[in-house]
Short mmCIF file of C-alpha atoms in Angstrom, two decimals:
data_model
loop_
_atom_site.label_atom_id
_atom_site.label_comp_id
_atom_site.label_asym_id
_atom_site.label_seq_id
_atom_site.Cartn_x
_atom_site.Cartn_y
_atom_site.Cartn_z
CA UNK A 1128 176.62 2.60 -70.79
CA UNK A 1129 180.53 4.14 -72.56
CA UNK A 1130 181.15 0.82 -73.35
CA UNK A 1131 177.47 -0.33 -75.22
CA UNK A 1132 177.75 3.00 -77.30
CA UNK A 1133 181.38 2.21 -78.44
CA UNK A 1134 180.87 -1.65 -79.05
CA UNK A 1135 177.24 -0.11 -81.06
CA UNK A 1136 178.62 2.19 -83.28
CA UNK A 1137 182.12 -0.10 -83.93
CA UNK A 1138 179.50 -2.07 -84.86
CA UNK A 1139 177.86 -0.59 -87.32
CA UNK A 1140 181.16 1.23 -88.44
CA UNK A 1141 182.54 -1.67 -89.07
CA UNK A 1142 179.87 -3.84 -90.13
CA UNK A 1143 179.17 -2.03 -92.47
CA UNK A 1144 182.67 -2.61 -93.66
CA UNK A 1145 182.51 -5.67 -93.73
CA UNK A 1146 178.82 -6.02 -94.75
CA UNK A 1147 179.93 -4.16 -98.23
CA UNK A 1148 183.09 -6.44 -98.66
CA UNK A 1149 181.26 -9.73 -97.62
CA UNK A 1150 179.08 -9.59 -99.84
CA UNK A 1151 175.44 -11.07 -98.67
CA UNK A 1152 176.14 -14.35 -98.86
CA UNK A 1153 179.66 -14.50 -97.21
CA UNK A 1154 178.17 -12.51 -94.17
CA UNK A 1155 175.34 -14.27 -93.73
CA UNK A 1156 177.73 -17.39 -93.79
CA UNK A 1157 180.28 -15.58 -90.76
CA UNK A 1158 177.09 -13.92 -88.75
CA UNK A 1159 174.63 -17.13 -88.83
CA UNK A 1160 177.94 -18.24 -87.58
CA UNK A 1161 177.89 -16.53 -84.88
CA UNK A 1162 174.10 -16.41 -84.40
CA UNK A 1163 173.95 -20.02 -84.64
CA UNK A 1164 176.51 -20.31 -81.40
CA UNK A 1165 174.88 -17.65 -79.08
CA UNK A 1166 171.34 -19.66 -79.16
CA UNK A 1167 173.57 -22.23 -76.09
CA UNK A 1168 175.60 -19.88 -74.79
CA UNK A 1169 172.61 -19.31 -71.69
CA UNK A 1170 173.73 -22.39 -71.11
CA UNK A 1171 177.73 -21.65 -70.84
CA UNK A 1172 176.96 -18.51 -68.00
CA UNK A 1173 174.29 -21.34 -66.22
CA UNK A 1174 172.45 -18.29 -64.60
CA UNK A 1175 175.77 -17.05 -63.12
CA UNK A 1176 176.82 -13.80 -63.50
CA UNK A 1177 173.59 -12.03 -60.85
CA UNK A 1178 173.38 -14.32 -58.54
CA UNK A 1179 177.53 -14.43 -58.47
CA UNK A 1180 177.48 -10.33 -57.62
CA UNK A 1181 175.07 -11.31 -55.30
CA UNK A 1182 177.29 -14.01 -53.79
CA UNK A 1183 180.97 -11.74 -53.86
CA UNK A 1184 178.77 -8.69 -52.13
CA UNK A 1185 177.82 -10.13 -49.18
CA UNK A 1186 180.81 -12.68 -49.01
CA UNK A 1187 183.31 -10.78 -49.03
CA UNK A 1188 185.46 -12.76 -46.82
CA UNK A 1189 185.23 -15.84 -49.46
CA UNK A 1190 185.76 -13.91 -52.72
CA UNK A 1191 188.49 -16.10 -53.58
CA UNK A 1192 185.97 -19.65 -53.61
CA UNK A 1193 183.67 -17.63 -54.89
CA UNK A 1194 185.22 -16.33 -58.00
CA UNK A 1195 187.15 -19.61 -58.59
CA UNK A 1196 183.96 -21.77 -58.67
CA UNK A 1197 181.40 -19.20 -60.73
CA UNK A 1198 185.27 -19.59 -63.68
CA UNK A 1199 184.94 -23.52 -63.08
CA UNK A 1200 181.49 -23.87 -64.20
CA UNK A 1201 181.33 -21.09 -66.75
CA UNK A 1202 184.46 -22.65 -68.38
CA UNK A 1203 182.67 -26.32 -67.98
CA UNK A 1204 179.39 -24.27 -69.58
CA UNK A 1205 181.34 -23.32 -72.38
CA UNK A 1206 183.14 -26.45 -73.13
CA UNK A 1207 179.41 -28.23 -73.23
CA UNK A 1208 178.54 -25.57 -75.25
CA UNK A 1209 181.57 -25.65 -77.96
CA UNK A 1210 179.71 -29.61 -77.86
CA UNK A 1211 176.76 -28.89 -79.14
CA UNK A 1212 177.36 -25.94 -81.73
CA UNK A 1213 180.05 -28.26 -83.27
CA UNK A 1214 177.24 -31.02 -83.31
CA UNK A 1215 174.33 -28.29 -84.03
CA UNK A 1216 176.46 -27.09 -87.07
CA UNK A 1217 177.42 -30.59 -88.47
CA UNK A 1218 173.93 -30.65 -88.85
CA UNK A 1219 172.54 -28.17 -90.32
CA UNK A 1220 175.62 -27.32 -92.69
CA UNK A 1221 177.01 -30.99 -93.13
CA UNK A 1222 179.22 -30.23 -95.77
CA UNK A 1223 180.67 -26.63 -95.48
CA UNK A 1224 183.73 -26.59 -93.30
CA UNK A 1225 183.98 -22.81 -94.20
CA UNK A 1226 180.88 -22.54 -91.20
CA UNK A 1227 182.39 -25.29 -89.27
CA UNK A 1228 185.65 -22.78 -88.92
CA UNK A 1229 183.47 -19.98 -88.05
CA UNK A 1230 181.44 -21.57 -85.66
CA UNK A 1231 184.55 -23.42 -83.76
CA UNK A 1232 185.83 -20.19 -83.60
CA UNK A 1233 182.63 -18.41 -82.09
CA UNK A 1234 182.76 -21.23 -79.67
CA UNK A 1235 186.35 -21.25 -79.15
CA UNK A 1236 185.41 -17.29 -78.08
CA UNK A 1237 182.35 -18.45 -75.67
CA UNK A 1238 185.00 -20.21 -73.68
CA UNK A 1239 187.23 -17.12 -73.35
CA UNK A 1240 184.86 -15.35 -72.41
CA UNK A 1241 184.64 -17.53 -68.70
CA UNK A 1242 187.49 -15.27 -67.44
CA UNK A 1243 184.12 -12.70 -67.21
CA UNK A 1244 184.04 -14.15 -64.29
CA UNK A 1245 185.93 -11.64 -63.47
CA UNK A 1246 183.50 -8.39 -64.69
CA UNK A 1247 181.41 -9.88 -61.54
CA UNK A 1248 183.71 -9.14 -59.26
CA UNK A 1249 184.49 -5.54 -60.64
CA UNK A 1250 180.88 -5.01 -60.78
CA UNK A 1251 180.72 -6.15 -57.38
CA UNK A 1252 183.02 -3.65 -55.82
CA UNK A 1253 182.33 -0.98 -58.38
CA UNK A 1254 184.67 -1.22 -60.44
CA UNK A 1255 183.17 -1.51 -63.71
CA UNK A 1256 186.42 0.99 -65.85
CA UNK A 1257 187.72 -2.13 -65.63
CA UNK A 1258 185.25 -4.47 -66.86
CA UNK A 1259 184.87 -1.63 -69.78
CA UNK A 1260 188.65 -1.32 -70.78
CA UNK A 1261 189.28 -4.41 -71.13
CA UNK A 1262 186.69 -5.21 -73.32
CA UNK A 1263 186.65 -1.87 -75.14
CA UNK A 1264 190.19 -2.91 -76.19
CA UNK A 1265 189.90 -6.16 -77.55
CA UNK A 1266 186.61 -4.60 -79.44
CA UNK A 1267 188.80 -2.06 -80.52
CA UNK A 1268 191.81 -4.53 -81.17
CA UNK A 1269 189.71 -6.59 -83.49
CA UNK A 1270 187.84 -3.64 -85.51
CA UNK A 1271 191.15 -2.89 -87.20
CA UNK A 1272 191.95 -6.06 -87.98
CA UNK A 1273 188.88 -6.28 -89.45
CA UNK A 1274 190.04 -3.29 -91.62
CA UNK A 1275 192.97 -4.72 -92.10
CA UNK A 1276 191.25 -7.69 -93.30
CA UNK A 1277 189.12 -5.42 -96.00
CA UNK A 1278 192.60 -3.92 -97.39
CA UNK A 1279 193.99 -6.65 -97.81
CA UNK A 1280 191.47 -8.33 -99.19
CA UNK A 1281 191.38 -11.63 -97.09
CA UNK A 1282 189.03 -15.10 -97.24
CA UNK A 1283 185.44 -14.87 -94.82
CA UNK A 1284 187.62 -17.71 -92.69
CA UNK A 1285 189.15 -14.12 -91.13
CA UNK A 1286 186.55 -12.34 -89.71
CA UNK A 1287 185.72 -14.84 -87.61
CA UNK A 1288 189.17 -15.31 -86.52
CA UNK A 1289 189.23 -11.68 -85.89
CA UNK A 1290 185.28 -11.91 -83.30
CA UNK A 1291 187.92 -15.12 -81.50
CA UNK A 1292 190.98 -12.47 -81.14
CA UNK A 1293 188.75 -10.32 -79.42
CA UNK A 1294 187.54 -12.78 -76.71
CA UNK A 1295 191.21 -13.83 -75.99
CA UNK A 1296 192.62 -10.18 -75.26
CA UNK A 1297 189.65 -9.16 -73.55
CA UNK A 1298 190.82 -12.78 -71.00
CA UNK A 1299 194.11 -11.54 -70.88
CA UNK A 1300 193.30 -7.94 -69.92
CA UNK A 1301 190.88 -8.92 -67.35
CA UNK A 1302 193.19 -10.97 -65.69
CA UNK A 1303 195.54 -8.22 -65.88
CA UNK A 1304 193.30 -6.04 -63.88
CA UNK A 1305 192.44 -8.37 -61.69
CA UNK A 1306 196.00 -9.11 -60.45
CA UNK A 1307 197.23 -5.06 -60.70
CA UNK A 1308 194.50 -4.57 -58.80
CA UNK A 1309 193.89 -7.14 -55.81
CA UNK A 1310 197.73 -8.20 -56.30
CA UNK A 1311 196.72 -11.97 -56.42
CA UNK A 1312 196.55 -14.14 -59.52
CA UNK A 1313 192.95 -15.07 -60.58
CA UNK A 1314 192.20 -17.88 -58.10
CA UNK A 1315 191.71 -20.45 -61.71
CA UNK A 1316 192.32 -23.80 -59.27
CA UNK A 1317 189.58 -22.57 -55.92
CA UNK A 1318 186.99 -24.65 -56.95
CA UNK A 1319 184.26 -25.89 -54.96
CA UNK A 1320 181.83 -28.39 -55.18
CA UNK A 1321 179.85 -27.55 -52.62
CA UNK A 1322 179.87 -24.12 -53.51
CA UNK A 1323 179.06 -24.83 -57.11
CA UNK A 1324 175.45 -27.13 -56.31
CA UNK A 1325 174.98 -23.98 -54.09
CA UNK A 1326 175.44 -21.93 -57.34
CA UNK A 1327 173.29 -23.96 -59.13
CA UNK A 1328 170.90 -24.47 -57.15
CA UNK A 1329 169.18 -21.11 -57.40
CA UNK A 1330 170.99 -20.21 -60.70
CA UNK A 1331 169.63 -22.97 -63.04
CA UNK A 1332 165.52 -21.36 -63.44
CA UNK A 1333 167.68 -17.95 -64.96
CA UNK A 1334 169.99 -20.39 -67.83
CA UNK A 1335 165.89 -21.55 -68.97
CA UNK A 1336 164.41 -18.27 -68.58
CA UNK A 1337 167.95 -16.41 -70.54
CA UNK A 1338 167.49 -19.07 -73.11
CA UNK A 1339 163.97 -18.40 -74.13
CA UNK A 1340 164.78 -14.94 -73.85
CA UNK A 1341 167.81 -15.31 -77.00
CA UNK A 1342 165.80 -18.30 -78.69
CA UNK A 1343 162.52 -15.42 -78.58
CA UNK A 1344 165.63 -12.65 -80.07
CA UNK A 1345 167.24 -14.75 -82.58
CA UNK A 1346 165.74 -17.52 -83.70
CA UNK A 1347 164.87 -15.56 -86.87
CA UNK A 1348 168.31 -15.23 -87.86
CA UNK A 1349 168.78 -19.18 -86.94
CA UNK A 1350 165.57 -20.20 -89.17
CA UNK A 1351 166.65 -18.09 -92.17
CA UNK A 1352 170.24 -19.88 -92.14
CA UNK A 1353 168.51 -23.04 -92.42
CA UNK A 1354 165.37 -22.47 -94.65
CA UNK A 1355 166.32 -19.29 -96.53
CA UNK A 1356 170.59 -19.24 -96.88
CA UNK A 1357 173.24 -17.25 -95.69
CA UNK A 1358 172.68 -14.54 -97.86
CA UNK A 1359 169.05 -13.96 -96.77
CA UNK A 1360 170.53 -13.66 -93.42
CA UNK A 1361 173.18 -11.43 -94.86
CA UNK A 1362 170.49 -9.06 -96.62
CA UNK A 1363 168.44 -9.75 -93.18
CA UNK A 1364 171.48 -9.01 -89.43
CA UNK A 1365 171.72 -5.41 -92.22
CA UNK A 1366 168.02 -4.59 -91.06
CA UNK A 1367 168.84 -5.99 -87.71
CA UNK A 1368 171.41 -4.16 -86.76
CA UNK A 1369 169.74 -0.72 -87.50
CA UNK A 1370 166.86 -1.34 -86.16
CA UNK A 1371 168.28 -2.83 -82.65
CA UNK A 1372 170.40 0.95 -82.47
CA UNK A 1373 168.11 2.70 -81.28
CA UNK A 1374 167.56 0.48 -77.99
CA UNK A 1375 170.54 2.01 -76.49
CA UNK A 1376 169.19 4.83 -75.48
CA UNK A 1377 165.72 3.69 -73.59
CA UNK A 1378 167.69 0.73 -72.05
CA UNK A 1379 170.13 3.69 -70.96
CA UNK A 1380 167.13 5.93 -69.31
CA UNK A 1381 165.53 2.30 -68.13
CA UNK A 1382 168.64 0.82 -65.79
CA UNK A 1383 169.57 4.59 -64.91
CA UNK A 1384 165.54 5.30 -63.83
CA UNK A 1385 165.08 1.93 -61.81
CA UNK A 1386 166.57 3.34 -58.93
CA UNK A 1387 164.56 6.59 -58.52
CA UNK A 1388 160.86 4.33 -59.77
CA UNK A 1389 161.49 1.11 -57.08
CA UNK A 1390 162.81 4.65 -54.01
CA UNK A 1391 158.81 5.21 -55.01
CA UNK A 1392 157.38 2.47 -54.91
CA UNK A 1393 158.15 2.46 -51.58
CA UNK A 1394 157.09 5.11 -50.53
CA UNK A 1395 153.67 5.88 -52.59
CA UNK A 1396 151.95 3.14 -54.95
CA UNK A 1397 150.10 5.56 -56.69
CA UNK A 1398 152.97 7.96 -57.53
CA UNK A 1399 155.27 4.91 -58.41
CA UNK A 1400 152.10 3.87 -60.89
CA UNK A 1401 152.13 7.45 -62.26
CA UNK A 1402 155.97 7.05 -62.83
CA UNK A 1403 155.44 4.50 -64.82
CA UNK A 1404 152.93 6.04 -67.16
CA UNK A 1405 154.72 9.20 -68.24
CA UNK A 1406 157.92 7.43 -69.07
CA UNK A 1407 155.79 4.36 -71.56
CA UNK A 1408 153.97 7.81 -73.06
CA UNK A 1409 157.80 9.48 -73.57
CA UNK A 1410 159.16 5.84 -74.78
CA UNK A 1411 155.73 6.09 -77.46
CA UNK A 1412 156.55 9.11 -78.66
CA UNK A 1413 160.40 8.48 -78.92
CA UNK A 1414 159.81 5.16 -81.37
CA UNK A 1415 156.54 6.52 -82.73
CA UNK A 1416 159.81 10.25 -83.69
CA UNK A 1417 162.28 7.13 -84.78
CA UNK A 1418 159.80 4.85 -86.87
CA UNK A 1419 158.51 7.96 -89.11
CA UNK A 1420 161.90 8.75 -89.70
CA UNK A 1421 163.41 5.07 -90.84
CA UNK A 1422 160.52 4.22 -92.06
CA UNK A 1423 160.65 7.48 -94.74
CA UNK A 1424 164.04 7.57 -95.35
CA UNK A 1425 164.96 3.36 -95.05
CA UNK A 1426 165.33 2.55 -98.63
CA UNK A 1427 167.68 5.48 -98.64
CA UNK A 1428 169.60 4.33 -94.88
CA UNK A 1429 170.37 0.86 -96.98
CA UNK A 1430 170.72 1.83 -100.49
CA UNK A 1431 174.27 4.83 -98.98
CA UNK A 1432 175.15 2.75 -96.07
CA UNK A 1433 175.45 -0.73 -97.75
CA UNK A 1434 175.45 -0.28 -101.39
CA UNK A 1435 172.70 -1.93 -103.92
CA UNK A 1436 173.69 -5.64 -102.61
CA UNK A 1437 171.50 -5.08 -99.59
CA UNK A 1438 168.97 -3.12 -101.76
CA UNK A 1439 165.43 -5.78 -99.69
CA UNK A 1440 167.28 -4.22 -96.48
CA UNK A 1441 164.89 -2.20 -97.13
CA UNK A 1442 161.87 -3.32 -97.12
CA UNK A 1443 163.12 -5.73 -94.39
CA UNK A 1444 164.34 -2.76 -91.88
CA UNK A 1445 160.52 -0.63 -92.72
CA UNK A 1446 158.94 -2.96 -90.63
CA UNK A 1447 161.26 -4.57 -88.47
CA UNK A 1448 161.82 -0.19 -87.10
CA UNK A 1449 157.81 -0.94 -86.18
CA UNK A 1450 159.43 -3.36 -83.36
CA UNK A 1451 161.03 -1.11 -81.35
CA UNK A 1452 157.43 0.33 -80.40
CA UNK A 1453 156.97 -2.43 -78.32
CA UNK A 1454 160.39 -3.42 -77.53
CA UNK A 1455 160.39 0.54 -75.97
CA UNK A 1456 157.24 -0.82 -74.17
CA UNK A 1457 158.85 -3.45 -72.83
CA UNK A 1458 161.61 -2.65 -71.00
CA UNK A 1459 159.98 0.37 -69.23
CA UNK A 1460 158.20 -3.18 -67.97
CA UNK A 1461 161.44 -4.16 -66.21
CA UNK A 1462 162.18 -2.32 -63.18
CA UNK A 1463 157.35 -2.58 -62.61
CA UNK A 1464 157.70 -6.29 -62.91
CA UNK A 1465 160.86 -6.44 -60.48
CA UNK A 1466 159.24 -4.23 -58.40
CA UNK A 1467 156.36 -6.46 -58.11
CA UNK A 1468 158.13 -9.33 -57.45
CA UNK A 1469 156.36 -10.68 -60.94
CA UNK A 1470 159.57 -12.19 -62.54
CA UNK A 1471 158.61 -15.85 -62.90
CA UNK A 1472 156.28 -13.98 -65.41
CA UNK A 1473 159.03 -13.16 -67.60
CA UNK A 1474 160.19 -16.34 -68.85
CA UNK A 1475 155.85 -17.39 -69.41
CA UNK A 1476 156.40 -13.93 -71.11
CA UNK A 1477 159.98 -14.57 -73.62
CA UNK A 1478 158.84 -18.16 -73.81
CA UNK A 1479 155.12 -17.34 -75.50
CA UNK A 1480 157.25 -14.89 -77.63
CA UNK A 1481 159.20 -17.25 -78.81
CA UNK A 1482 156.88 -19.90 -79.54
CA UNK A 1483 155.07 -17.65 -81.95
CA UNK A 1484 157.65 -16.68 -83.17
CA UNK A 1485 158.68 -19.79 -84.57
CA UNK A 1486 155.79 -20.95 -85.68
CA UNK A 1487 154.91 -17.04 -87.76
CA UNK A 1488 158.92 -17.54 -88.99
CA UNK A 1489 158.09 -21.67 -90.51
CA UNK A 1490 154.76 -20.32 -91.64
CA UNK A 1491 156.70 -17.05 -93.80
CA UNK A 1492 159.88 -17.71 -94.13
CA UNK A 1493 158.97 -20.58 -96.91
CA UNK A 1494 156.80 -17.61 -98.95
CA UNK A 1495 158.52 -14.48 -97.85
CA UNK A 1496 162.48 -14.95 -96.60
CA UNK A 1497 163.53 -11.99 -94.74
CA UNK A 1498 160.44 -9.47 -95.38
CA UNK A 1499 158.70 -12.65 -93.82
CA UNK A 1500 160.63 -12.82 -90.97
CA UNK A 1501 160.44 -9.12 -89.81
CA UNK A 1502 156.09 -10.29 -90.04
CA UNK A 1503 157.80 -12.73 -87.18
CA UNK A 1504 159.42 -10.97 -85.12
CA UNK A 1505 157.12 -7.49 -85.26
CA UNK A 1506 153.73 -10.00 -83.94
CA UNK A 1507 155.96 -11.98 -82.07
CA UNK A 1508 157.04 -8.75 -79.99
CA UNK A 1509 153.73 -7.72 -79.84
CA UNK A 1510 152.60 -10.83 -77.72
CA UNK A 1511 155.35 -10.80 -75.89
CA UNK A 1512 155.60 -6.91 -74.45
CA UNK A 1513 152.22 -6.12 -74.40
CA UNK A 1514 148.99 -8.92 -75.43
CA UNK A 1515 150.64 -11.24 -72.18
CA UNK A 1516 150.09 -9.00 -69.98
CA UNK A 1517 146.77 -8.49 -71.06
CA UNK A 1518 146.08 -12.45 -70.08
CA UNK A 1519 147.15 -12.06 -66.57
CA UNK A 1520 145.67 -10.35 -63.65
CA UNK A 1521 148.21 -9.05 -61.79
CA UNK A 1522 149.62 -7.56 -65.16
CA UNK A 1523 146.57 -6.06 -66.55
CA UNK A 1524 146.70 -2.99 -65.02
CA UNK A 1525 150.28 -2.60 -66.27
CA UNK A 1526 148.54 -2.96 -69.79
CA UNK A 1527 146.15 -0.68 -69.16
CA UNK A 1528 148.96 2.16 -69.01
CA UNK A 1529 150.68 0.79 -72.19
CA UNK A 1530 147.38 1.00 -74.43
CA UNK A 1531 147.12 5.07 -72.36
CA UNK A 1532 150.54 5.29 -73.69
CA UNK A 1533 150.52 3.48 -77.25
CA UNK A 1534 147.15 6.08 -77.90
CA UNK A 1535 149.22 8.98 -75.94
CA UNK A 1536 145.90 9.83 -74.05
CA UNK A 1537 148.41 11.52 -71.09
CA UNK A 1538 149.36 14.17 -73.75
CA UNK A 1539 146.27 15.06 -74.92
CA UNK A 1540 144.82 14.91 -70.39
CA UNK A 1541 147.91 17.97 -69.96
CA UNK A 1542 147.23 20.06 -73.18
#
């Protein structure tokens, strides 16, 4: 939780500084390169994070083989990602060498992130502090470097290099902390073909689930970059950064509440449903308060933080902030889905959201650019997190709870 708050805080503070310095065009190009690479990150991770932790917990005597195999698979997936990312970048921006360099730095950063296999080990033994220190040191150094780049007036390429340096430092510290805590070298070469087959057999559905999720959440910025240009991506990204910063608190609440909810589910299904409805209502009230505050002051927020160059972002923010109503409700759906063992439904709803997002973006971006993308995002979030629940018999009961929460019926009953 500390790492997420620190990352979000640094991202906002440094992001504002960098955005004002680079301007919408270069800032948009920088973010477009990162988003384009992130679209294929699920194929680099290979859905191994949850599976890897499970195997490390259950087979402590085979830690080196599991860890070495996970690292090898992640590295192979990341190298494949570099090839795919560069090919896509060449198709999208064939005559823009600056963009190709930025994509290269972003893709190479993902290759270095294969060392985050060590993160799975630390999480499996409840030593999360080593992971936090590793990532936070890289983030802090990269943030300071970006600040220095602004002061010295360097070009956008160097900011892409700073992101690469962040991944490099994080990888170095992961290896350092692993060696310091275990008194052993990281098992880079402990790769087992048999182990790889077993891991991929269990993880392949998660690869596509992760891809659909990323496609659903970030396809708007990719399509803006292709259909409208880098400046529009820069203006849009500013609004999205401010909107998504509010996800941190409900995400932390959902993660911390899951064990309590699951224990209640095992003891009393009726009490479980009551707790979920209460949680949904709290999230609805919280999201309404944020929407009113941000939508009312969106223009002032953008102008004060980012300046006149990003004035259009205020219109995008005013629309995009409404999506948190559906996102917050969707976060509560996560524990409910897991308790009911309906995890495949998440992949289906993410796919539906992604398809609607693509279709709406194709219709709205050519006419309304970033504002159209914000409307597409808002509608697709509503479909994926709420409407889809009404079309499946096993999730219809959750849909009814969502409607009650949106209408604040539990609050009126209490009054």
